[in-house]
Amino acid sequence: MQKLVIANRGSKEQGKTSSIREVFNFLAAKYPTNVYINYGDIMATIQIGDVLVGLESQGDPSSRIFDSLKKFVELGCDVIVCACRSYGDTTDTV
């Protein structure tokens, strides 16, 4: 399977976290959540059949997005859904 990254990109206070939280809530209601960390934001993996999806709602330059992306790659996520800013380190990393 080809790997896929879906980046919800935008400047601060545009609803990126809220959008990813909605995606998480929708998927978690139907599929088992393997990892869930909530500090007001979401970092999770969800198994959908043979597909492992990683979700990260923190996308600020000083957030855990950098560690989460590395972790999702280590876990072998097929799809990563994450937030990132419009430009800069977070966009370059994604």
Tab-separated table of C-alpha atoms in Angstrom:
chain	number	residue	atom	x	y	z
A	1	MET	CA	0.000	0.000	0.000
A	2	GLN	CA	1.195	3.492	-0.800
A	3	LYS	CA	1.636	5.728	2.271
A	4	LEU	CA	-0.473	8.884	2.555
A	5	VAL	CA	-0.146	12.080	4.598
A	6	ILE	CA	-3.123	14.390	4.931
A	7	ALA	CA	-1.993	17.732	6.341
A	8	ASN	CA	-4.598	20.177	7.578
A	9	ARG	CA	-2.589	23.309	6.913
A	10	GLY	CA	-3.264	26.869	8.014
A	11	SER	CA	-2.372	29.755	10.260
A	12	LYS	CA	-3.178	29.700	13.968
A	13	GLU	CA	-6.769	29.737	15.221
A	14	GLN	CA	-8.251	28.418	11.962
A	15	GLY	CA	-9.844	25.216	13.306
A	16	LYS	CA	-7.180	22.664	12.406
A	17	THR	CA	-7.307	20.968	15.808
A	18	SER	CA	-11.105	20.976	15.823
A	19	SER	CA	-11.217	19.373	12.376
A	20	ILE	CA	-8.783	16.620	13.333
A	21	ARG	CA	-10.673	16.048	16.590
A	22	GLU	CA	-13.861	15.520	14.546
A	23	VAL	CA	-12.087	13.014	12.280
A	24	PHE	CA	-10.780	11.203	15.353
A	25	ASN	CA	-14.223	11.107	17.013
A	26	PHE	CA	-15.808	9.757	13.836
A	27	LEU	CA	-13.196	7.013	13.364
A	28	ALA	CA	-12.900	6.097	17.065
A	29	ALA	CA	-16.651	5.512	17.241
A	30	LYS	CA	-16.327	2.801	14.577
A	31	TYR	CA	-12.838	1.367	15.009
A	32	PRO	CA	-10.599	0.458	17.944
A	33	THR	CA	-8.240	3.164	19.112
A	34	ASN	CA	-4.804	1.708	19.771
A	35	VAL	CA	-3.176	4.761	21.323
A	36	TYR	CA	-4.878	7.832	22.684
A	37	ILE	CA	-3.243	10.751	24.411
A	38	ASN	CA	-5.325	13.807	25.181
A	39	TYR	CA	-3.798	16.986	26.534
A	40	GLY	CA	-6.548	19.072	24.980
A	41	ASP	CA	-5.205	17.786	21.685
A	42	ILE	CA	-5.167	14.373	20.054
A	43	MET	CA	-2.394	11.934	19.246
A	44	ALA	CA	-3.796	8.549	18.314
A	45	THR	CA	-3.476	5.524	16.097
A	46	ILE	CA	-6.533	3.737	14.841
A	47	GLN	CA	-6.565	0.353	13.112
A	48	ILE	CA	-9.042	0.111	10.219
A	49	GLY	CA	-8.749	-3.385	8.798
A	50	ASP	CA	-5.188	-3.648	7.487
A	51	VAL	CA	-4.688	0.125	7.515
A	52	LEU	CA	-3.080	1.919	10.466
A	53	VAL	CA	-4.029	5.598	10.723
A	54	GLY	CA	-2.081	8.086	12.849
A	55	LEU	CA	-3.725	11.339	13.917
A	56	GLU	CA	-2.018	14.363	15.463
A	57	SER	CA	-3.845	17.609	16.138
A	58	GLN	CA	-0.888	19.616	17.450
A	59	GLY	CA	0.736	21.455	14.571
A	60	ASP	CA	2.392	24.465	16.160
A	61	PRO	CA	6.157	24.948	15.793
A	62	SER	CA	6.709	24.285	19.525
A	63	SER	CA	4.402	21.260	19.699
A	64	ARG	CA	4.892	17.496	19.665
A	65	ILE	CA	4.136	17.223	15.898
A	66	PHE	CA	7.782	16.424	15.177
A	67	ASP	CA	7.881	13.532	17.673
A	68	SER	CA	4.454	12.281	16.607
A	69	LEU	CA	5.407	12.076	12.943
A	70	LYS	CA	8.535	10.067	13.812
A	71	LYS	CA	6.468	7.750	16.011
A	72	PHE	CA	3.842	7.224	13.310
A	73	VAL	CA	6.570	6.291	10.809
A	74	GLU	CA	8.140	3.886	13.342
A	75	LEU	CA	4.747	2.264	13.928
A	76	GLY	CA	4.289	1.834	10.168
A	77	CYS	CA	1.216	4.039	9.786
A	78	ASP	CA	-0.257	3.814	6.304
A	79	VAL	CA	-2.115	7.110	6.655
A	80	ILE	CA	-1.142	10.115	8.784
A	81	VAL	CA	-3.591	12.945	9.413
A	82	CYS	CA	-1.983	15.957	11.045
A	83	ALA	CA	-2.148	19.690	11.558
A	84	CYS	CA	0.616	22.038	10.492
A	85	ARG	CA	1.143	25.726	9.919
A	86	SER	CA	1.044	27.352	6.482
A	87	TYR	CA	4.818	27.628	6.268
A	88	GLY	CA	7.967	26.981	8.280
A	89	ASP	CA	9.305	24.019	10.237
A	90	THR	CA	6.032	22.146	10.664
A	91	THR	CA	5.172	22.358	6.955
A	92	ASP	CA	8.724	21.438	5.933
A	93	THR	CA	8.693	18.413	8.271
A	94	VAL	CA	5.349	17.139	7.025
